[in-house]
PDB file of C-alpha atoms and ligand atoms in Angstrom:
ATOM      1  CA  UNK Z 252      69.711 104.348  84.149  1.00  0.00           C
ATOM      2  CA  UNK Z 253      73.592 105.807  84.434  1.00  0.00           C
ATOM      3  CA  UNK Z 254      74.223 106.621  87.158  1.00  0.00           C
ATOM      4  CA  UNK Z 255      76.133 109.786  85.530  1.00  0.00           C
ATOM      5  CA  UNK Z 256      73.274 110.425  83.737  1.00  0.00           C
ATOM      6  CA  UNK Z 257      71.639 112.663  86.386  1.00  0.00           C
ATOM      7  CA  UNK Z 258      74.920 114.958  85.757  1.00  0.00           C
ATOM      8  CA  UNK Z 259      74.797 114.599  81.977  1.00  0.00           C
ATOM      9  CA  UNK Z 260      71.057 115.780  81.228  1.00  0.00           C
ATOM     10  CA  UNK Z 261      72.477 119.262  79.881  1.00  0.00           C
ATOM     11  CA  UNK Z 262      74.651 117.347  77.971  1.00  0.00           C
ATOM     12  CA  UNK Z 263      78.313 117.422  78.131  1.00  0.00           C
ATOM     13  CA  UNK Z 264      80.055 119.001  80.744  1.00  0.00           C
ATOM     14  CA  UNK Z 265      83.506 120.545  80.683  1.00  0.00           C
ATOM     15  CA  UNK Z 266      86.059 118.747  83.151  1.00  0.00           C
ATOM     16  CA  UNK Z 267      89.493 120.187  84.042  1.00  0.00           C
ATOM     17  CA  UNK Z 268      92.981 120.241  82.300  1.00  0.00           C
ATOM     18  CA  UNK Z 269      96.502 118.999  83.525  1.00  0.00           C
ATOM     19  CA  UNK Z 270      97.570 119.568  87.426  1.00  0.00           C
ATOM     20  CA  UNK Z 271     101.548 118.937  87.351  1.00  0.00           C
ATOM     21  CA  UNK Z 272     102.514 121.631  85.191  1.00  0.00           C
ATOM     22  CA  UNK Z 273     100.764 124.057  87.075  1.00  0.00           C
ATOM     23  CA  UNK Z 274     101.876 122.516  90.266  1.00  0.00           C
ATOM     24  CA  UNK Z 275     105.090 123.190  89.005  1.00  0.00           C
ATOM     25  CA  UNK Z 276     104.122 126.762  87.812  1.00  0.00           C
ATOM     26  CA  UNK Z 277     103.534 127.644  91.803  1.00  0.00           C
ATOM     27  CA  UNK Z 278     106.853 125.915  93.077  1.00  0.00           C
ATOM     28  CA  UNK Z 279     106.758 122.303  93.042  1.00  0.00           C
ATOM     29  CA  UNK Z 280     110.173 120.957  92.444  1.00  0.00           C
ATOM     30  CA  UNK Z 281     110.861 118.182  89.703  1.00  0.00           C
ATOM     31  CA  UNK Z 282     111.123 114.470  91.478  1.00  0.00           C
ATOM     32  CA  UNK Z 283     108.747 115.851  93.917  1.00  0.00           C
ATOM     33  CA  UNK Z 284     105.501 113.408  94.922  1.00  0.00           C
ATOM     34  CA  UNK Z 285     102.522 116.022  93.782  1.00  0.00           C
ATOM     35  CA  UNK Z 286     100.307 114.631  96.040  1.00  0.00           C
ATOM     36  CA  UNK Z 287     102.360 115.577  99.230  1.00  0.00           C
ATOM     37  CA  UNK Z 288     101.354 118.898  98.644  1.00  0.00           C
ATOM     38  CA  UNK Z 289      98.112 118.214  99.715  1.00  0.00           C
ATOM     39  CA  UNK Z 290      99.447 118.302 103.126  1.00  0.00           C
ATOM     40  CA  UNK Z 291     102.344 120.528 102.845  1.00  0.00           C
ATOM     41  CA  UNK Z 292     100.659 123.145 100.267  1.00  0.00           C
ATOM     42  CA  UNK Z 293      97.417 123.219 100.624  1.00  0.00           C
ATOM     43  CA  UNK Z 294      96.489 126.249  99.362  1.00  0.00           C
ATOM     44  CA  UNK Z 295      98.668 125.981  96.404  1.00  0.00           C
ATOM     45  CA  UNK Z 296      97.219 122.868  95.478  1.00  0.00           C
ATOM     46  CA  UNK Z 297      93.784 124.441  96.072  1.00  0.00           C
ATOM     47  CA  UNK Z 298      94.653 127.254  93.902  1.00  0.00           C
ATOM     48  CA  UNK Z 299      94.688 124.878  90.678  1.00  0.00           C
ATOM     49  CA  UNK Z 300      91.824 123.774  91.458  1.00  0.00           C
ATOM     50  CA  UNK Z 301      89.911 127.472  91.669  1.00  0.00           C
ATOM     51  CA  UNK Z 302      92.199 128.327  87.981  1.00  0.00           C
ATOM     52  CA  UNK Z 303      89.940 125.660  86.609  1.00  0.00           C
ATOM     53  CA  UNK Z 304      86.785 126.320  88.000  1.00  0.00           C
ATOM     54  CA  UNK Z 305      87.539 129.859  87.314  1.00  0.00           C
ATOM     55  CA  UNK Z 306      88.171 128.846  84.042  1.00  0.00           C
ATOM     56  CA  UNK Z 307      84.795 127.056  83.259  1.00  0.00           C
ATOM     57  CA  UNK Z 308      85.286 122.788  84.512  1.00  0.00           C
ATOM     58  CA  UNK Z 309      81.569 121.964  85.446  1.00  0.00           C
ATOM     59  CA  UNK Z 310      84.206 119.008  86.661  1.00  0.00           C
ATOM     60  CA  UNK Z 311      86.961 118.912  88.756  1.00  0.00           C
ATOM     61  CA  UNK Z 312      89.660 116.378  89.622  1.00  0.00           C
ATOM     62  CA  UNK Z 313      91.890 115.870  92.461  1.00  0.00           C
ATOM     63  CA  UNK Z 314      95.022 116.111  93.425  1.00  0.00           C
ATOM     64  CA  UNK Z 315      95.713 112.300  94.741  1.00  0.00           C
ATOM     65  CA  UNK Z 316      96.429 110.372  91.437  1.00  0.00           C
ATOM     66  CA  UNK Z 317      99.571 108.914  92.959  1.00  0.00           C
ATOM     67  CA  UNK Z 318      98.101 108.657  96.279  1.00  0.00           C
ATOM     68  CA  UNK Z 319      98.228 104.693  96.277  1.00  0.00           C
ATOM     69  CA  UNK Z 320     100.364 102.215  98.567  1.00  0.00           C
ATOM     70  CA  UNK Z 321     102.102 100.898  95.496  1.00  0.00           C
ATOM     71  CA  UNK Z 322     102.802 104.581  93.670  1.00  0.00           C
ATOM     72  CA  UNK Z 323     103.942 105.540  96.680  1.00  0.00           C
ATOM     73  CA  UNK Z 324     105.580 103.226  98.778  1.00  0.00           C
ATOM     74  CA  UNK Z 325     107.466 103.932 101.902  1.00  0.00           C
ATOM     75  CA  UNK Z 326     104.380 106.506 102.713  1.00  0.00           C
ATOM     76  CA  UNK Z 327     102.777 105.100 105.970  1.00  0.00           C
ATOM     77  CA  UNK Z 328      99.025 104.121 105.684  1.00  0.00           C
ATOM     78  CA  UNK Z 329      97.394 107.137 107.742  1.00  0.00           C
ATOM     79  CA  UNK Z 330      99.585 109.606 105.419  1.00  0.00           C
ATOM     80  CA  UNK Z 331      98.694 107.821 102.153  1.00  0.00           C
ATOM     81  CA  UNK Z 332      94.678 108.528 103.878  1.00  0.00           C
ATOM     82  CA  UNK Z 333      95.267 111.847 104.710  1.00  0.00           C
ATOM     83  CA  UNK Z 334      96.549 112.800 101.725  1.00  0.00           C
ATOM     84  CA  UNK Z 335      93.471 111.197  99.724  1.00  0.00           C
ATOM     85  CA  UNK Z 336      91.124 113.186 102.133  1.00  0.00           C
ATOM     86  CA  UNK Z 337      92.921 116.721 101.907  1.00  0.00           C
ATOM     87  CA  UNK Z 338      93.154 116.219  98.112  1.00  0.00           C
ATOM     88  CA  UNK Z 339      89.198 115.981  97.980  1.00  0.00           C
ATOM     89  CA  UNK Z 340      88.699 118.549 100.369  1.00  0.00           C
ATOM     90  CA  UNK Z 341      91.123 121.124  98.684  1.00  0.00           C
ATOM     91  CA  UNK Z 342      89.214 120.553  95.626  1.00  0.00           C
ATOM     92  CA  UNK Z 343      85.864 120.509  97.119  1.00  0.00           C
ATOM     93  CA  UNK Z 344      86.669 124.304  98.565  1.00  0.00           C
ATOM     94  CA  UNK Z 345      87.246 125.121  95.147  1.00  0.00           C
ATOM     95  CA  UNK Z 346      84.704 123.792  93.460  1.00  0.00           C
ATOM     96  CA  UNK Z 347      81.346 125.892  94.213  1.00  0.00           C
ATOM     97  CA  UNK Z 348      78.929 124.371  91.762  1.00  0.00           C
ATOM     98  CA  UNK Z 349      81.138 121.897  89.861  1.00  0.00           C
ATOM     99  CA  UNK Z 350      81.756 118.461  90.434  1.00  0.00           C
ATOM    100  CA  UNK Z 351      84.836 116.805  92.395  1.00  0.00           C
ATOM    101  CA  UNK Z 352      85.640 113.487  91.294  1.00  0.00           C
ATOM    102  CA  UNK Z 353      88.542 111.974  92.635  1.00  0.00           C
ATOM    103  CA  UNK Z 354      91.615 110.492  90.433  1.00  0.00           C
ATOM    104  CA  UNK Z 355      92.861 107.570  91.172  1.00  0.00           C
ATOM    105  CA  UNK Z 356      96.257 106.541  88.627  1.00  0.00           C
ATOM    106  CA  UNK Z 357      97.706 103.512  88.003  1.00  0.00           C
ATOM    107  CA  UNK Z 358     100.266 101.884  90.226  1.00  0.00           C
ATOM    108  CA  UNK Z 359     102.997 102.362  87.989  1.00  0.00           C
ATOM    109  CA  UNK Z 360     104.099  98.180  88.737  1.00  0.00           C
ATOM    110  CA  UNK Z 361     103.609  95.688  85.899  1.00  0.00           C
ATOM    111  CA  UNK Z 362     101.185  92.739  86.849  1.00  0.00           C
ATOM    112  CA  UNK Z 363     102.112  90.795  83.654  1.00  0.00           C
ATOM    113  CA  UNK Z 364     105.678  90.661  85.095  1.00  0.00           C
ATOM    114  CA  UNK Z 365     105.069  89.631  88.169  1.00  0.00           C
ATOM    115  CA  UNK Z 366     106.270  92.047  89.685  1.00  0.00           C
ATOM    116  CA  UNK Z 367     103.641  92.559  91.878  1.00  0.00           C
ATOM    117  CA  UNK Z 368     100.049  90.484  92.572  1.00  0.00           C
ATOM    118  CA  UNK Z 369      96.609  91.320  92.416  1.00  0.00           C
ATOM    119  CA  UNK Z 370      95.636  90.888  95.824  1.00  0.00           C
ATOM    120  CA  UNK Z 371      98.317  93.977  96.388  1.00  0.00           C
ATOM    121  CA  UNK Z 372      97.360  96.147  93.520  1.00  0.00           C
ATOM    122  CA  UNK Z 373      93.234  95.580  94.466  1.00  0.00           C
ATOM    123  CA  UNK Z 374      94.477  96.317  98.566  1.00  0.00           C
ATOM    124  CA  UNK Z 375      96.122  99.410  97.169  1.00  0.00           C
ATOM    125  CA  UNK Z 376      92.852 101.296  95.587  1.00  0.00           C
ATOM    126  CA  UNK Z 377      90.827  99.614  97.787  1.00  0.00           C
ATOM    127  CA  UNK Z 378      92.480 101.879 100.487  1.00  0.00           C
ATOM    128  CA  UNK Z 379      92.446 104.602  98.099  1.00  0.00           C
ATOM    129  CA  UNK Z 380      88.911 104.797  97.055  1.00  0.00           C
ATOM    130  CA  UNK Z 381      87.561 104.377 100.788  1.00  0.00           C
ATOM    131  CA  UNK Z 382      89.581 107.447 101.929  1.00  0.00           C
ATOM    132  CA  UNK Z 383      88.368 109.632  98.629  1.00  0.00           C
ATOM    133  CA  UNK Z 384      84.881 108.317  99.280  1.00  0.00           C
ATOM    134  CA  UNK Z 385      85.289 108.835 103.176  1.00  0.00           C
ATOM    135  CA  UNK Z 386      86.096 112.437 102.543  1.00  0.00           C
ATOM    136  CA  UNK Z 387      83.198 113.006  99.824  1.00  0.00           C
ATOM    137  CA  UNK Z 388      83.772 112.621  96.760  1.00  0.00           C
ATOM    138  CA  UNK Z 389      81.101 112.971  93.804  1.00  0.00           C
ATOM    139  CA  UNK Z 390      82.443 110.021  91.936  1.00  0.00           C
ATOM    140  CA  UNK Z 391      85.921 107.611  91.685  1.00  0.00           C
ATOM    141  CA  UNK Z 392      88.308 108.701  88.147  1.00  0.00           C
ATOM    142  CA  UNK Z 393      90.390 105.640  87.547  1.00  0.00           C
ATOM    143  CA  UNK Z 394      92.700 107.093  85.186  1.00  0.00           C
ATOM    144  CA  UNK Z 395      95.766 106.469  82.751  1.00  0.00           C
ATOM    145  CA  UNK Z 396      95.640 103.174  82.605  1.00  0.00           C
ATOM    146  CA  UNK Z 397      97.192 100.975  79.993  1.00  0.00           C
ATOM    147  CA  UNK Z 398      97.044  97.433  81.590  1.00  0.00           C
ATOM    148  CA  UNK Z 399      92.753  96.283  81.679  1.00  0.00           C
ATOM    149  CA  UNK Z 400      93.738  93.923  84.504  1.00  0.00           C
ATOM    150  CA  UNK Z 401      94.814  96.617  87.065  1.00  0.00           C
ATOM    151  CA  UNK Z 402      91.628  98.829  85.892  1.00  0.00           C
ATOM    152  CA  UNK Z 403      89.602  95.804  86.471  1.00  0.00           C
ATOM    153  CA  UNK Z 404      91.057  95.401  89.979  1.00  0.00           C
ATOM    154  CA  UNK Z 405      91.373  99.495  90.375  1.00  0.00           C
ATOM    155  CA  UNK Z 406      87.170  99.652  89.235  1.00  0.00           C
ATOM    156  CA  UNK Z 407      86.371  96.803  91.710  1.00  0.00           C
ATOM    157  CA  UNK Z 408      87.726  98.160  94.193  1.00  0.00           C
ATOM    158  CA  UNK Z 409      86.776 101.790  93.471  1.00  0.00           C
ATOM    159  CA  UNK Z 410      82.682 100.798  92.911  1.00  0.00           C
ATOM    160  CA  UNK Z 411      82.845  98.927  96.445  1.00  0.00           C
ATOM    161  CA  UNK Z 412      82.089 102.379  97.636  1.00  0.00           C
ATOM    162  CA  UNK Z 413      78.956 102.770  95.974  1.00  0.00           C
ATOM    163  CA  UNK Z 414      80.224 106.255  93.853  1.00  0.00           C
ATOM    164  CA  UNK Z 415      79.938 105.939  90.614  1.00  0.00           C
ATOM    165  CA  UNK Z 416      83.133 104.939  88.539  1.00  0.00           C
ATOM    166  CA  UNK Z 417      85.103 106.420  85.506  1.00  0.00           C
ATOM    167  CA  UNK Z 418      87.530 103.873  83.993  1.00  0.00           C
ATOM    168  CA  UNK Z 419      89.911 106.184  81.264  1.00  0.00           C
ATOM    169  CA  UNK Z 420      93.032 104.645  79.543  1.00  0.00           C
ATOM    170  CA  UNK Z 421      96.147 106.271  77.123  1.00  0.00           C
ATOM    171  CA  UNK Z 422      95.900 105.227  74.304  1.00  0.00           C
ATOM    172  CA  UNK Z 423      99.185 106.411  73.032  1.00  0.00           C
ATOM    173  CA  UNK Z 424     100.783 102.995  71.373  1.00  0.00           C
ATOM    174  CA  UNK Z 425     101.617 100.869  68.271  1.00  0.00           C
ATOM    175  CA  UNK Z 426     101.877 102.063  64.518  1.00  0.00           C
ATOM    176  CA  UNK Z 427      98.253 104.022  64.957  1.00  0.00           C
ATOM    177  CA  UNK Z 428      98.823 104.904  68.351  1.00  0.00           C
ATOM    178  CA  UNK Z 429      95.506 103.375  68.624  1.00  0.00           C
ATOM    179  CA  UNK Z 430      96.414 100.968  71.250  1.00  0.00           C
ATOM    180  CA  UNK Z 431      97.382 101.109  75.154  1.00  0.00           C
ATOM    181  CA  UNK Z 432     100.970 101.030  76.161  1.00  0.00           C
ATOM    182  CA  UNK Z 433      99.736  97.075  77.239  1.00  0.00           C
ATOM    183  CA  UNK Z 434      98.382  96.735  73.701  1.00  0.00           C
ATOM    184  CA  UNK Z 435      94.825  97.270  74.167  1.00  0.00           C
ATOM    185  CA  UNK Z 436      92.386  98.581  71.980  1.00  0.00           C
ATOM    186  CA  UNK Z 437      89.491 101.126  72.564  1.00  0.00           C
ATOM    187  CA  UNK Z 438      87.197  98.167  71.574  1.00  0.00           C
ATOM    188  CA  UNK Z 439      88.977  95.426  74.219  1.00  0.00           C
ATOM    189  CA  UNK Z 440      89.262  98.009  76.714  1.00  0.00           C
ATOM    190  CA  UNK Z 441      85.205  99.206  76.053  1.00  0.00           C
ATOM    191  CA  UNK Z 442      84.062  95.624  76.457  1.00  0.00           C
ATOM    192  CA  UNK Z 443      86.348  94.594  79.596  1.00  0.00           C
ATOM    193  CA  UNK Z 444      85.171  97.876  81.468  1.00  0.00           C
ATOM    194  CA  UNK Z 445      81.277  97.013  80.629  1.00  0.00           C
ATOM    195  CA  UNK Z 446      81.837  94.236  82.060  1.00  0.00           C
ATOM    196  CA  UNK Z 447      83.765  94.971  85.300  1.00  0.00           C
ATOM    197  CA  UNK Z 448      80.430  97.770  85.755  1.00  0.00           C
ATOM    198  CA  UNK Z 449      82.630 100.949  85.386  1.00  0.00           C
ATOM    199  CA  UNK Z 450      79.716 103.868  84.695  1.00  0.00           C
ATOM    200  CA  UNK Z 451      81.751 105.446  82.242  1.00  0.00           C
ATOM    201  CA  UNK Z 452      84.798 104.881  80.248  1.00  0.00           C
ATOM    202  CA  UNK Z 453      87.326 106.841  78.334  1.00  0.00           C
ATOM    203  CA  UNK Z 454      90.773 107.831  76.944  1.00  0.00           C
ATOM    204  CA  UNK Z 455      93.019 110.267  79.181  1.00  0.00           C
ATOM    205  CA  UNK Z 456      96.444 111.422  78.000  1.00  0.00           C
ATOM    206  CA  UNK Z 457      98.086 109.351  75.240  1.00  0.00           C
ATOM    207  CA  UNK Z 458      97.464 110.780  71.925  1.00  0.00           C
ATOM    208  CA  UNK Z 459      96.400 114.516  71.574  1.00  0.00           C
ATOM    209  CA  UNK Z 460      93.141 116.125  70.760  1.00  0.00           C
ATOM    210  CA  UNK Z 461      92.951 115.654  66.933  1.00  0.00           C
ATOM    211  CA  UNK Z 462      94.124 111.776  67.134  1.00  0.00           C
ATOM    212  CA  UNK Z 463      91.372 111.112  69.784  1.00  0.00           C
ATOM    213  CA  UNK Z 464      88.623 112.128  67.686  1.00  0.00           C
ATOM    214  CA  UNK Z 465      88.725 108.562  66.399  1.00  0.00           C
ATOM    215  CA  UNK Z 466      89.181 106.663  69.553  1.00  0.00           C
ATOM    216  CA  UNK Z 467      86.372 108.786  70.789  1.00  0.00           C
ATOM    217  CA  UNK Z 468      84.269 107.457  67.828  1.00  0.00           C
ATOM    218  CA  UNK Z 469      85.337 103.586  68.306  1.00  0.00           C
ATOM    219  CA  UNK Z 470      84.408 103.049  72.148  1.00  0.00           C
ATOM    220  CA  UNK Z 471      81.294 105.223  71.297  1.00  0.00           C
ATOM    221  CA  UNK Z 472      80.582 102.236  68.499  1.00  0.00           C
ATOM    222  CA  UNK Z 473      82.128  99.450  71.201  1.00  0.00           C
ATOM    223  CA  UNK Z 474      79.837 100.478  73.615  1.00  0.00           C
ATOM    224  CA  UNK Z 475      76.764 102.159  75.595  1.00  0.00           C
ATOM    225  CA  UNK Z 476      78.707 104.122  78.421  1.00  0.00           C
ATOM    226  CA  UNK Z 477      78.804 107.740  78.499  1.00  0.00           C
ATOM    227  CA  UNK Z 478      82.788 108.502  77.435  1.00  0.00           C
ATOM    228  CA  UNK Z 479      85.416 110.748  79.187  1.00  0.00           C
ATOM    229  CA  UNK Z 480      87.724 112.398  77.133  1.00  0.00           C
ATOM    230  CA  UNK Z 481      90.989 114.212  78.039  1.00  0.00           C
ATOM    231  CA  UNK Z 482      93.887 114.586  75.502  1.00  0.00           C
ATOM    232  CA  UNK Z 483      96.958 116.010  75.331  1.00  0.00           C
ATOM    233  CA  UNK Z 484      97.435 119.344  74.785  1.00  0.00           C
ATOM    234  CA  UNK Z 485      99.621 119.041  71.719  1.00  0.00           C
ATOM    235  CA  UNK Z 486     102.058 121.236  69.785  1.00  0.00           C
ATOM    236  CA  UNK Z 487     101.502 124.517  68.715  1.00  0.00           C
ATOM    237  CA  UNK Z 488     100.168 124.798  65.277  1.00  0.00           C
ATOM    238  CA  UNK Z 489      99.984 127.681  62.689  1.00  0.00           C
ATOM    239  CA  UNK Z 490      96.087 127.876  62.608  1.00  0.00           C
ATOM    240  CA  UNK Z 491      96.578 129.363  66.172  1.00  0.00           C
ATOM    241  CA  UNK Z 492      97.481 128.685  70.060  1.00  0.00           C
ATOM    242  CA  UNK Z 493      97.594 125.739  71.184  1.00  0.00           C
ATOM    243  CA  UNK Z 494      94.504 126.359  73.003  1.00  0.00           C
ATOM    244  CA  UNK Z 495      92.099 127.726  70.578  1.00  0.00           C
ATOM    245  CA  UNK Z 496      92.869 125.002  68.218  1.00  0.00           C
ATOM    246  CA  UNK Z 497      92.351 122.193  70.848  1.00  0.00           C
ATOM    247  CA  UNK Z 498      89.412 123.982  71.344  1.00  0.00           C
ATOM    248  CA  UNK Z 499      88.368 124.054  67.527  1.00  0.00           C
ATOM    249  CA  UNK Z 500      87.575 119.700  68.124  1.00  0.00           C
ATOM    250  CA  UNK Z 501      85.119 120.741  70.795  1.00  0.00           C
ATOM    251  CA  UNK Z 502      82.415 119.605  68.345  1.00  0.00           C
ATOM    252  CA  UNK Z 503      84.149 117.082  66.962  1.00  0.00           C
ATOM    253  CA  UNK Z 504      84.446 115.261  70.060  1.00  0.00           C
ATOM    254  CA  UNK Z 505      80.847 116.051  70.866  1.00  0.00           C
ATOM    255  CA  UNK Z 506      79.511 114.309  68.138  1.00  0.00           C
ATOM    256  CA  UNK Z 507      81.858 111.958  68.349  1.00  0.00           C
ATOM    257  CA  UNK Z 508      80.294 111.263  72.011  1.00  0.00           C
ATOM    258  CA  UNK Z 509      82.427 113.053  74.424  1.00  0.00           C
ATOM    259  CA  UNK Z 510      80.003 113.381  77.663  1.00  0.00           C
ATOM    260  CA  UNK Z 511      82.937 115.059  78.957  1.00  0.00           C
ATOM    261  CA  UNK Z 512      85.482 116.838  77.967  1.00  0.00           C
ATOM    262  CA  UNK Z 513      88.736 118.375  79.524  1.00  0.00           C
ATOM    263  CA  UNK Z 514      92.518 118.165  78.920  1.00  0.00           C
ATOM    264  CA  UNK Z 515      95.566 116.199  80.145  1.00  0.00           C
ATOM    265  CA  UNK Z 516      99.148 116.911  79.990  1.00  0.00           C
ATOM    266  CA  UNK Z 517     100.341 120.575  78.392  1.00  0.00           C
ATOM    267  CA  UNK Z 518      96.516 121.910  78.996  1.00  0.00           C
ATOM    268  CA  UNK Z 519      95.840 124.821  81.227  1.00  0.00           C
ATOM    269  CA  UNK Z 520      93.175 126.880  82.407  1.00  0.00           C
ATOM    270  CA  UNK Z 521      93.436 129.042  79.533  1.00  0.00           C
ATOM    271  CA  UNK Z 522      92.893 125.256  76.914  1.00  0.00           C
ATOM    272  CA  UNK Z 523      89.460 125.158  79.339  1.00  0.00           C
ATOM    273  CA  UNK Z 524      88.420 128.667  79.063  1.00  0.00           C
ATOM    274  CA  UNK Z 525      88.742 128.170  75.160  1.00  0.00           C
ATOM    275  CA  UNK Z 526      86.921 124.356  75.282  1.00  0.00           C
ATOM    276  CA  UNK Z 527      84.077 126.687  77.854  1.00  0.00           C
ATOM    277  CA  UNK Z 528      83.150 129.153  74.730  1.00  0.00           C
ATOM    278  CA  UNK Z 529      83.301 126.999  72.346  1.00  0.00           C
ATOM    279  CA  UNK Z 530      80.893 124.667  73.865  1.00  0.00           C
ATOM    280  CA  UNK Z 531      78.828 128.474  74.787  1.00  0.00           C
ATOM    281  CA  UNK Z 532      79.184 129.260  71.215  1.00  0.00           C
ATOM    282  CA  UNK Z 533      77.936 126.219  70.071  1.00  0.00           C
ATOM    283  CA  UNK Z 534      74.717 125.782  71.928  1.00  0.00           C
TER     284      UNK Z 534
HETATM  285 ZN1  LIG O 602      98.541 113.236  80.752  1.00  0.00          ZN
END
C-alpha cells in the first residue's frame, strides 16, 4: 500500500498556497533569500504558516525550498541545517492537526550543461532531506522541478530517509504549455518518478488552475500514484475573484485525481479558504 494512503483515506486533503508573496506582505525585501528568515524571522515566517492552517490546509509546507548547498551557496553547512530544521519546526508550531511536509526546490544549476555534476546536486538534498527529516518532518516535497534527472537524484536522496516522497514538476512550456521548462511531459515525468519510487507525483506552479485540469488527467492515465496538485493562481477573471474561481475547479481537479490540492504562486490564504468550502460544499 501508499504509503500516503494512510493520510488520503478521507480523500483529498487541502495543502497550502504560495509563501513568498506573503513573506513579502510581512517585510521581506526583494533579492532577499526567504529561507533566512527562518532564523532571522521566525515568527513571521511562522505566521504564514498559521494564515494557512487558519485558512483550512489539512497540509502544510515549509519554508526551506531554497535551503540547498547549490541554491544557496556561500551559506556554511551548519546554517544551510539550521535553517532546514527551524523551517520544519516553525511550521510544525503552526500546524495543530495538519500535516508538515517539507519542500525541497530545485537547485536552480543546469545538469545538461554541465554546469554542475550529479554527485553535487545528489550531496546537496542529501544534506537537505536529513536535516528536514532530523527535525521531523511528516514527509519530503520535492518541488518545481523541470529537469527528471535532478528529481531523480533530489527523490533518491530525499527517500534515503525513510519519509515518504512527493516528486511535483511545472509544467509551464512549449506550444501547449504541456511540457517542463526541460521538455518533459506529464507522461515521461509519471513514468521516470514510478520508477525512481517517489510515493506521489505532481505538477506545482507552471500553468494555472484551469490549464492543469488536463495535466492532472494525463499523469492520472500515466500512472498509479496518488497526484499533488498546486497551480498558479492566475488572473482575475469576470466570473469573479481570483479566488472563488480557482476555487470553482475544486471538482474538476478531484475527479480529475487531485489527492491534494493547494496553490502556488499569486494564491493566498483567502484562494485556500475558498478551495476549503468548496471541497465542504461538495461532500
Ligand atoms: Zn509557483
Amino acid at each position: 500500500m501508499n504509503r500516503l494512503n494512510v493520510w488520503l483515506t478521507n480523500g483529498l486533503l487541502i495543502t497550502d498556497g504560495a509563501w513568498g508573496t506573503e513573506l513579502q506582505a510581512r517585510g521581506l525585501p526583494p533579492g532577499t533569500m526567504p529561507d533566512t528568515w527562518n532564523l532571522i524571522h521566525p515568527e513571521r515566517v511562522e505566521a504564514v504558516a498559521r494564515a494557512y492552517v487558519e485558512a483550512g490546509s489539512q497540509v502544510i509546507l515549509t519554508n526551506t525550498f531554497r535551503a540547498n548547498a547549490i541554491a544557496m551557496q556561500g551559506c556554511v553547512e551548519a546554517d544551510l541545517d539550521a535553517i532546514n530544521r527551524a523551517g520544519v519546526a516553525l511550521s510544525r508550531q503552526a500546524a495543530g492537526e495538519a500535516l508538515v511536509f517539507a519542500s525541497i526546490g530545485p537547485t536552480g544549476k543546469m545538469l545538461l550543461s554541465g554546469e554542475i555534476d550529479s554527485e553535487q546536486v545528489a550531496a546537496a538534498f542529501a544534506a537537505q532531506a536529513k536535516s528536514l527529516a532530523a527535525a521531523g518532518a511528516d514527509a519530503l516535497i520535492v518541488e518545481t522541478m523541470s529537469d527528471i534527472e535532478e528529481a531523480r537524484l533530489a527523490v533518491d536522496s530525499a527517500r534515503r530517509t525513510g519519509l515518504p516522497v512527493i516528486a511535483s514538476f511545472a509544467f509551464d512550456s512549449g506550444k501547449n504549455k504541456d511540457r517542463t521548462m526541460m521538455g518533459a511531459t506529464p507522461e515521461a515525468v509519471a513514468e521516470a518518478m514510478v520508477e525512481a519510487g517517489a510515493d506521489a507525483v505532481g505538477a506545482n506552479c507552471g500553468v494555472g488552475v484551469e490549464q492543469v485540469v488536463s495535466i492532472c488527467r494525463r499523469l492520472r492515465a500515466a500512472c498509479d500514484l496518488p497526484l499533488w496538485i498546486k497551480p498558479n493562481a492566475g488572473l482575475p477573471t469576470m466570473e469573479g475573484t481570483t479566488a472563488e474561481f480557482f476555487a470553482s475547479h475544486y471538482a474538476a481537479l478531484r475527479d480529475a485525481g487531485a489527492a491534494f490540492l493547494g496553490g502556488c504562486c499569486g494564491s493566498t490564504p483567502e484562494f485556500i479558504r475558498a478551495l476549503a468550502n468548496a471541497q465542504r460544499a461538495a461532500s
